[in-house]
Amino acid sequence: MSKLEHNMSITGDTPGGLSKTQRLASGIGMLGLFILLLAIANVNFPNKTLFLVLSITLITVGTIIFTNDAYRGKHPGIKNDGVWFRSMTARGFWAWITGITLTLFYIVLYWYPEYLGLNSDGANTGIIALFDPLSRFISGYPASQWFVYGTLYTLAILVFGYKFILKYRHNNYEILRTFSVMFFQLGFAFLIPEILIRLNQPYFNPANLWPLNYDFFAGYKMEGFFSAGTIGLLMFGFGIVSIFVISPILTYKYGKRWYCSWVCGCGGLAETAGDPYRHLSDKSNFAWKVERWVIHSVLVFVVVMTIAVIYSFLLENPSDSWFTKDVFLWLSAGFLTLIFALIMIFKREQLAKDAKYGAIGYLVIILAIISLNYLSGNYRIFFFDGHQLRAWYGFLIGAAFSGVIGVGFYPIFGNRVWCRFGCPMAAVLGMQQRLFSKFRITTNGGQCISCGNCSTYCEMGIDVRAYAQKGENIVRSSCVGCGICSAVCPRGVLKLENGPLKGRINSEEVLLGNDVDLLDLLNQKGE
Amino acid sequence: MEHIVIIGNGIAGITAARHIRKRSDKRITVISAESDHFFSRTALMYVYMGHMTYEHLKPYEDWFWEKNRIELKKARVEKIDFKEKMLCFSLGEPMKYDTLVLATGSMPNKFGWEGQDLKGVQGLVSLQDLELLEENTQNCRKAVMVGGGLIGVEMAEMLRTRKIEVTFLVRENGFWANVLPQHDAQLISEHISSHGVDLRHNTTLDKILADENGRARGVITSDGEEIQCDLVGLCTGVTPNIEFLRNTELDTDKGILVDQYLQTNIPDVYAIGDCAQQRTPIGLRKPVEAVWYTGRMMGETLGQTLTGNKIPYKPGNWFNSAKFFDIEYQTYGWVHTSPGEKEQHLHWVHKERDKLITVAFDPSTNLFLGINTYGIRMRHEVFDRWLNEGKSIQHVLANLKEANFDPEFYRRYEKEIFNSFKENLQQPQL
C-alpha cells in the first residue's frame, strides 16, 4: 500500500496530521530544547538556575499539552492511527533526522564531553554548566556530562511516561508498569546515587545489576565499596545477592518482565520515549537468529571480562587469605560448569539444537581460556590485561551498542535494539525465563484471526502471531512482558500469566472449536 | 504423486494446505488471483488506518511456501473441466489436478440498487477493494455506509480515522440487531454514535445518485431523504463467490453444496470456507457461515480427510468475536436475538456503558446456553468446557471468575455481575 500523501485540505484529515494545538505544543517544547542547544553552543546564561528551570518546564509543558490534545477527550483504547503514515514513525525524513541527531549526541557525550563544556581544569561551561545549579542542589558537586545525561534521561522517562499512561489509560497493566519505571528511574537511578554522594558514600544504583552494570566488579568500584565501611559492604553484598538470589527468584515467579519493563532504566526509556517506534523492530526469522548469537556472545564477553577484572583485582591484594586468584579461577570454572550441567541434565529437551551447540561451544571457550591462564600463570590474563578488556567492553558494548545504536537508532530499528541484541542482563534473565520461569503469554483458544497487530507492535521482534494462531503459549527468552501484544489484540487473544510450570509450552494439533475426536489424545501430551 | 489443487488462498485454503503438508508429501498447489501470498483479510482495516503495512498482514514470511513445498500460482480460474480434472485459466496453460479444493470465499452482496455499480460505490472484502478504497477516499469528505454488520462498522472506523464524515444506514433498530439481542445492539449503536458516526436506524438505501462523471454523489434513503456523499460503502453482507461454477455439473445453491465430509457431488472435489454450503445444517448453525474461524476449521478437517484420516466436519460450540471501535466482543454458545420460550436472557451493563454481559439460559432447566461479552475478555476454553458439560446458569455465574481473560490488574466485575444476576434470577419475567 502506498503512503498517504493526499491531504489537500478539501479532504478529511490524514491520520498522520498534527492538530493546531499539537503544533503549538511542539513549538513550546522546542523552545525548551532550544535553550539547551544555546547552552551547548556555549551561550553563557546570566542566571543558570532560571534558564535551566525554564528549559525543563517548557519541555514538560509542551509534551503535556501535546499529549492531552492527542489523547484526552477521545475514547480510551488503542490509538495507532497513522503510525505508518507519519515520517517520524515510519522511517521517513524526520525519523532519520532524529536518529542522526541522537547518535551525534551520544558520540559527543561518550567521547567528546569537552564539547558539552566539561573542563578537566576549571569550572564547567556550556550545557554542563547550565546543570551545575541542579547538581549542586542534589549532590553538592558541580555537574558532569553524566549528570546532564541522567537528568535529561529521567525527564524523558517522566514526560513520555505521562504520554504513555494517557495513551494506554484503558489498560491498568500498562499504567502500573509505567508508574513503576518512572519511580525506579527517578528514585533509584537518579536521586539515590546522587544523594549517596552527598553523604560521602560510593555511587550506587541498587536497580542496576551486573552484568548490565559491568563496572560492578571493577577494581575501583570494589575498593570504593570496601573502603566505605559497613554501608559499602552492605551495598556490595546487596549487589551480589540481587544477582544470584533475588533476581532468579523474581524471574522464576514473574518472568524477566519484573526487571526489563518494570525496573530497568534502559527498558524505561524504551517503553516511554521509545514507544512511538516499537513497531519498527524486525520480526523476521533471520533477525531472531542473529539476535540469539549476538546477545549471548555479549554475555560471554562480559563473563570473561568480569573474571579477568576480578582476577587482576585479586592480584593486587596477594595478602588476602585463602581467596587467591587460583581459587577464584577454579570457583569460576566450577560455577559455569555446574550451571551448564544443570541445564543440560534437566532442561535439554527445551533447547533447540543450535542453542545446545552454542552453549557447548561457549563453555569450551571459557574453560579453555581459564585453564590456559591457570597453567601459564600469566599476568596477562586472557591474552589481554583485564582492564584493557574492560575498556574495550565499555567502548564497544557500554557506549557504542547501548547508547549510540541502542537509543540513537530508535527511529530506524525500533526501541529495544539494545535490550534485544546487546544487553547481557537480558540474556541472563532470558535464560532463566525460558528454562524455569512461571511466566508465559497464553492464547485464547481458537479466537486468533492472525491479524498481526501483536507481532507488529512487539518491540522485541517476536512473531507473536506465529504462536497465537497455533494456540501455543509464548515462552520466549527475549519477551520483556511489556503487555502491548495483549493490549493491541482486537480479539482479546493474548494474556500475560504466571502459572504452573507443567504444560507451560503446549501446542495443539487442532485448535479449539473444531471437534476432531481422534486428536484428544494428542492434545494431552502436555509439556 | 497425487496433485492437490486448492483454489483460493484465504484462511480456509491455506489452512488446508498447511495441514495436508504437515501430514503428507503430496504435491500441493494454491491458486489465487487476488494476491501472491496469503494475508489476513480481517486486518485490511489496519492497513488503511496506518497501524500496519500490507507486509504485516502476511502470517508467513515469503520463504515459507517454498520451504514447505506449497506451490503458489497467481491466476484466475475461468473454467473447470471436472471430467478431465482440468483447470482453465484466463491466461496460460491449463492445469491438471487429482484432487480439487474450492475455497473461493465470498464477495459483497448487491441487491440491485439503482447506481450500485457507479464509481465511488464499493464493498470491502478483497485486497483490491482496499486499494480501491484508498483511491475512492482521496478528496472524500463524506461517506454513506449501508448495512449494519461487521464490515460496516470496520469501514466506519477506518473512515473516521481520516476524519471523513460517516452516515451509517442500518435497517434494524440497533446495530447488527439481526445477530445481537436488542439490548446489546442498542449499546453498540450508542458506542458507534459516540465516535461521531451519524447512525440512522430503521433506514435502508433506496438508490444511489450519480453525478455527470458517473460517480456517486449521494444517496436517497428509504425515508426519501437525500444525503450528499463522495463514497458509498456497501456492507450488507457477503455471498459465496461461485459465479464461474454456476451451470456446471457442480451442485450449488447459495454456495457449493457439500456433505459432512466437505465433499461436493463430484468425486475428488471439495469445498471449504465461505463458499461452502452444508447440505444438512449442523446444529443451529446456518448452512453458509462466512466466518474466519469456520473457514479455518474446515481447512483443518479437510487436511485430515485428504491425508487418509477421513473425518466429518464437526465444529464444536459456536464462538465468534469482533471489535466495534473500542469495544471488544466475544460470544460463546448461542444467544439469540429474539429468545423464545426456551431461552431467557440476563443483562449486566457497567455504569459507563462500555462493558456488557448477556447470558442466555433455558428457564425451565436452568441450562446455560451462551454468553455475549463486551469489554470483558473471556476464556474460550472454559466456556467450551462448560457448554460441553451442560453446566447450569448458576454454575456459570458462580464461577465466572475462572473464565475471565482480562489482562493483569484490570478491575474485576464478577461480584457485581453475580449480584445483579442473582437479583434478576429471583424475580423472573424481567
PDB file of C-alpha atoms in Angstrom, chain A residues 85-243:
ATOM      1  CA  PHE A  85       1.912   7.354   7.505  1.00  0.00           C
ATOM      2  CA  ARG A  86       3.991   9.639   9.678  1.00  0.00           C
ATOM      3  CA  SER A  87       7.510  10.500   8.619  1.00  0.00           C
ATOM      4  CA  MET A  88       8.632  10.365  12.249  1.00  0.00           C
ATOM      5  CA  THR A  89       7.321   6.876  12.952  1.00  0.00           C
ATOM      6  CA  ALA A  90       7.650   5.217   9.560  1.00  0.00           C
ATOM      7  CA  ARG A  91      11.384   5.643   8.959  1.00  0.00           C
ATOM      8  CA  GLY A  92      10.782   8.828   6.995  1.00  0.00           C
ATOM      9  CA  PHE A  93      12.765  12.057   6.820  1.00  0.00           C
ATOM     10  CA  TRP A  94      12.139  13.156  10.407  1.00  0.00           C
ATOM     11  CA  ALA A  95      12.973   9.709  11.709  1.00  0.00           C
ATOM     12  CA  TRP A  96      16.390   9.868  10.075  1.00  0.00           C
ATOM     13  CA  ILE A  97      16.995  13.415  11.310  1.00  0.00           C
ATOM     14  CA  THR A  98      16.083  12.348  14.844  1.00  0.00           C
ATOM     15  CA  GLY A  99      18.205   9.224  14.624  1.00  0.00           C
ATOM     16  CA  ILE A 100      21.246  11.084  13.347  1.00  0.00           C
ATOM     17  CA  THR A 101      20.882  13.865  15.921  1.00  0.00           C
ATOM     18  CA  LEU A 102      20.589  11.384  18.777  1.00  0.00           C
ATOM     19  CA  THR A 103      23.549   9.412  17.505  1.00  0.00           C
ATOM     20  CA  LEU A 104      25.717  12.538  17.284  1.00  0.00           C
ATOM     21  CA  PHE A 105      24.647  13.498  20.790  1.00  0.00           C
ATOM     22  CA  TYR A 106      25.763  10.101  22.074  1.00  0.00           C
ATOM     23  CA  ILE A 107      29.097  10.302  20.302  1.00  0.00           C
ATOM     24  CA  VAL A 108      29.799  13.684  21.849  1.00  0.00           C
ATOM     25  CA  LEU A 109      28.529  12.541  25.232  1.00  0.00           C
ATOM     26  CA  TYR A 110      30.722   9.459  25.402  1.00  0.00           C
ATOM     27  CA  TRP A 111      33.869  10.550  23.624  1.00  0.00           C
ATOM     28  CA  TYR A 112      33.977  14.345  23.444  1.00  0.00           C
ATOM     29  CA  PRO A 113      32.362  15.623  26.653  1.00  0.00           C
ATOM     30  CA  GLU A 114      34.570  18.713  26.402  1.00  0.00           C
ATOM     31  CA  TYR A 115      32.286  19.930  23.590  1.00  0.00           C
ATOM     32  CA  LEU A 116      29.452  19.899  26.104  1.00  0.00           C
ATOM     33  CA  GLY A 117      31.524  22.060  28.405  1.00  0.00           C
ATOM     34  CA  LEU A 118      33.272  19.578  30.669  1.00  0.00           C
ATOM     35  CA  ASN A 119      36.555  21.125  31.671  1.00  0.00           C
ATOM     36  CA  SER A 120      39.084  18.958  33.443  1.00  0.00           C
ATOM     37  CA  ASP A 121      40.796  22.059  34.862  1.00  0.00           C
ATOM     38  CA  GLY A 122      38.464  24.785  35.966  1.00  0.00           C
ATOM     39  CA  ALA A 123      34.728  25.357  36.058  1.00  0.00           C
ATOM     40  CA  ASN A 124      32.249  23.825  33.635  1.00  0.00           C
ATOM     41  CA  THR A 125      30.986  25.787  30.689  1.00  0.00           C
ATOM     42  CA  GLY A 126      28.297  25.152  28.093  1.00  0.00           C
ATOM     43  CA  ILE A 127      25.348  22.873  28.790  1.00  0.00           C
ATOM     44  CA  ILE A 128      27.106  21.163  31.674  1.00  0.00           C
ATOM     45  CA  ALA A 129      27.462  24.500  33.445  1.00  0.00           C
ATOM     46  CA  LEU A 130      23.743  25.074  32.911  1.00  0.00           C
ATOM     47  CA  PHE A 131      23.098  21.973  35.012  1.00  0.00           C
ATOM     48  CA  ASP A 132      25.554  22.929  37.760  1.00  0.00           C
ATOM     49  CA  PRO A 133      22.920  24.538  39.995  1.00  0.00           C
ATOM     50  CA  LEU A 134      20.745  21.414  39.943  1.00  0.00           C
ATOM     51  CA  SER A 135      23.696  19.146  40.563  1.00  0.00           C
ATOM     52  CA  ARG A 136      24.927  21.232  43.455  1.00  0.00           C
ATOM     53  CA  PHE A 137      21.429  21.261  44.877  1.00  0.00           C
ATOM     54  CA  ILE A 138      21.194  17.469  44.874  1.00  0.00           C
ATOM     55  CA  SER A 139      24.709  16.147  45.402  1.00  0.00           C
ATOM     56  CA  GLY A 140      26.682  19.213  46.400  1.00  0.00           C
ATOM     57  CA  TYR A 141      29.049  18.896  43.441  1.00  0.00           C
ATOM     58  CA  PRO A 142      29.157  20.576  40.055  1.00  0.00           C
ATOM     59  CA  ALA A 143      27.570  18.652  37.184  1.00  0.00           C
ATOM     60  CA  SER A 144      29.327  16.162  34.936  1.00  0.00           C
ATOM     61  CA  GLN A 145      28.232  15.138  31.460  1.00  0.00           C
ATOM     62  CA  TRP A 146      26.649  12.092  33.105  1.00  0.00           C
ATOM     63  CA  PHE A 147      24.596  14.273  35.381  1.00  0.00           C
ATOM     64  CA  VAL A 148      23.294  16.215  32.379  1.00  0.00           C
ATOM     65  CA  TYR A 149      22.545  12.991  30.600  1.00  0.00           C
ATOM     66  CA  GLY A 150      20.919  11.468  33.695  1.00  0.00           C
ATOM     67  CA  THR A 151      18.674  14.470  34.158  1.00  0.00           C
ATOM     68  CA  LEU A 152      17.529  14.547  30.541  1.00  0.00           C
ATOM     69  CA  TYR A 153      17.084  10.778  30.594  1.00  0.00           C
ATOM     70  CA  THR A 154      14.916  10.944  33.691  1.00  0.00           C
ATOM     71  CA  LEU A 155      12.966  13.857  32.268  1.00  0.00           C
ATOM     72  CA  ALA A 156      12.314  11.876  29.093  1.00  0.00           C
ATOM     73  CA  ILE A 157      11.023   8.887  31.050  1.00  0.00           C
ATOM     74  CA  LEU A 158       8.767  11.106  33.143  1.00  0.00           C
ATOM     75  CA  VAL A 159       7.200  13.219  30.400  1.00  0.00           C
ATOM     76  CA  PHE A 160       6.900  10.425  27.873  1.00  0.00           C
ATOM     77  CA  GLY A 161       5.753   8.170  30.700  1.00  0.00           C
ATOM     78  CA  TYR A 162       2.857  10.579  31.144  1.00  0.00           C
ATOM     79  CA  LYS A 163       2.155  10.293  27.427  1.00  0.00           C
ATOM     80  CA  PHE A 164       2.304   6.514  27.589  1.00  0.00           C
ATOM     81  CA  ILE A 165      -0.076   6.377  30.543  1.00  0.00           C
ATOM     82  CA  LEU A 166      -2.585   8.592  28.800  1.00  0.00           C
ATOM     83  CA  LYS A 167      -2.306   6.633  25.561  1.00  0.00           C
ATOM     84  CA  TYR A 168      -2.907   3.302  27.299  1.00  0.00           C
ATOM     85  CA  ARG A 169      -5.227   4.525  30.010  1.00  0.00           C
ATOM     86  CA  HIS A 170      -7.706   1.761  29.282  1.00  0.00           C
ATOM     87  CA  ASN A 171      -5.106  -0.741  30.396  1.00  0.00           C
ATOM     88  CA  ASN A 172      -4.236  -0.969  34.097  1.00  0.00           C
ATOM     89  CA  TYR A 173      -1.262  -3.216  33.476  1.00  0.00           C
ATOM     90  CA  GLU A 174       0.363  -0.566  31.318  1.00  0.00           C
ATOM     91  CA  ILE A 175      -0.425   2.212  33.783  1.00  0.00           C
ATOM     92  CA  LEU A 176       1.097   0.428  36.775  1.00  0.00           C
ATOM     93  CA  ARG A 177       4.120  -0.709  34.828  1.00  0.00           C
ATOM     94  CA  THR A 178       4.813   2.817  33.652  1.00  0.00           C
ATOM     95  CA  PHE A 179       4.491   4.275  37.135  1.00  0.00           C
ATOM     96  CA  SER A 180       6.977   1.644  38.194  1.00  0.00           C
ATOM     97  CA  VAL A 181       9.632   2.524  35.598  1.00  0.00           C
ATOM     98  CA  MET A 182       9.114   6.217  36.322  1.00  0.00           C
ATOM     99  CA  PHE A 183       9.590   5.576  40.030  1.00  0.00           C
ATOM    100  CA  PHE A 184      12.695   3.446  39.625  1.00  0.00           C
ATOM    101  CA  GLN A 185      14.297   5.896  37.238  1.00  0.00           C
ATOM    102  CA  LEU A 186      13.636   8.949  39.356  1.00  0.00           C
ATOM    103  CA  GLY A 187      14.337   7.351  42.722  1.00  0.00           C
ATOM    104  CA  PHE A 188      16.805   4.535  42.261  1.00  0.00           C
ATOM    105  CA  ALA A 189      18.705   5.538  39.151  1.00  0.00           C
ATOM    106  CA  PHE A 190      18.734   9.322  39.528  1.00  0.00           C
ATOM    107  CA  LEU A 191      18.234  10.548  43.104  1.00  0.00           C
ATOM    108  CA  ILE A 192      19.608   7.784  45.352  1.00  0.00           C
ATOM    109  CA  PRO A 193      23.092   7.652  43.783  1.00  0.00           C
ATOM    110  CA  GLU A 194      23.384  11.454  43.863  1.00  0.00           C
ATOM    111  CA  ILE A 195      22.219  11.628  47.476  1.00  0.00           C
ATOM    112  CA  LEU A 196      24.689   8.886  48.395  1.00  0.00           C
ATOM    113  CA  ILE A 197      27.427  11.085  47.002  1.00  0.00           C
ATOM    114  CA  ARG A 198      26.195  13.984  49.114  1.00  0.00           C
ATOM    115  CA  LEU A 199      26.512  11.638  52.126  1.00  0.00           C
ATOM    116  CA  ASN A 200      30.054  10.757  51.061  1.00  0.00           C
ATOM    117  CA  GLN A 201      29.111   7.230  50.109  1.00  0.00           C
ATOM    118  CA  PRO A 202      30.061   5.361  46.938  1.00  0.00           C
ATOM    119  CA  TYR A 203      27.891   5.918  43.855  1.00  0.00           C
ATOM    120  CA  PHE A 204      25.392   3.054  43.877  1.00  0.00           C
ATOM    121  CA  ASN A 205      22.197   2.441  41.930  1.00  0.00           C
ATOM    122  CA  PRO A 206      20.507  -0.545  43.563  1.00  0.00           C
ATOM    123  CA  ALA A 207      18.447  -1.255  40.444  1.00  0.00           C
ATOM    124  CA  ASN A 208      21.416  -1.561  38.129  1.00  0.00           C
ATOM    125  CA  LEU A 209      22.614  -5.157  38.371  1.00  0.00           C
ATOM    126  CA  TRP A 210      25.641  -6.955  37.000  1.00  0.00           C
ATOM    127  CA  PRO A 211      26.096  -7.814  34.130  1.00  0.00           C
ATOM    128  CA  LEU A 212      24.220  -4.772  32.835  1.00  0.00           C
ATOM    129  CA  ASN A 213      26.289  -2.818  35.341  1.00  0.00           C
ATOM    130  CA  TYR A 214      29.546  -4.241  34.034  1.00  0.00           C
ATOM    131  CA  ASP A 215      31.614  -1.988  36.303  1.00  0.00           C
ATOM    132  CA  PHE A 216      30.247  -3.550  39.456  1.00  0.00           C
ATOM    133  CA  PHE A 217      33.296  -5.784  39.936  1.00  0.00           C
ATOM    134  CA  ALA A 218      35.820  -3.294  38.605  1.00  0.00           C
ATOM    135  CA  GLY A 219      38.752  -2.667  40.909  1.00  0.00           C
ATOM    136  CA  TYR A 220      37.949   0.962  41.612  1.00  0.00           C
ATOM    137  CA  LYS A 221      34.340   0.094  42.407  1.00  0.00           C
ATOM    138  CA  MET A 222      35.221  -2.697  44.792  1.00  0.00           C
ATOM    139  CA  GLU A 223      37.798  -0.551  46.503  1.00  0.00           C
ATOM    140  CA  GLY A 224      35.131   2.105  46.859  1.00  0.00           C
ATOM    141  CA  PHE A 225      32.758  -0.367  48.492  1.00  0.00           C
ATOM    142  CA  PHE A 226      35.368  -1.866  50.773  1.00  0.00           C
ATOM    143  CA  SER A 227      36.689   1.462  51.926  1.00  0.00           C
ATOM    144  CA  ALA A 228      33.225   2.786  52.762  1.00  0.00           C
ATOM    145  CA  GLY A 229      32.819   0.624  55.837  1.00  0.00           C
ATOM    146  CA  THR A 230      29.621  -1.190  56.719  1.00  0.00           C
ATOM    147  CA  ILE A 231      27.433   0.680  54.237  1.00  0.00           C
ATOM    148  CA  GLY A 232      29.854  -0.092  51.418  1.00  0.00           C
ATOM    149  CA  LEU A 233      29.918  -3.762  52.369  1.00  0.00           C
ATOM    150  CA  LEU A 234      26.129  -3.772  52.519  1.00  0.00           C
ATOM    151  CA  MET A 235      25.968  -2.305  49.041  1.00  0.00           C
ATOM    152  CA  PHE A 236      28.416  -4.860  47.729  1.00  0.00           C
ATOM    153  CA  GLY A 237      26.518  -7.664  49.488  1.00  0.00           C
ATOM    154  CA  PHE A 238      23.200  -6.405  48.113  1.00  0.00           C
ATOM    155  CA  GLY A 239      24.685  -6.283  44.633  1.00  0.00           C
ATOM    156  CA  ILE A 240      25.815  -9.902  44.879  1.00  0.00           C
ATOM    157  CA  VAL A 241      22.572 -11.122  46.447  1.00  0.00           C
ATOM    158  CA  SER A 242      20.439  -9.352  43.858  1.00  0.00           C
ATOM    159  CA  ILE A 243      22.375 -11.023  41.050  1.00  0.00           C
TER     160      ILE A 243
END
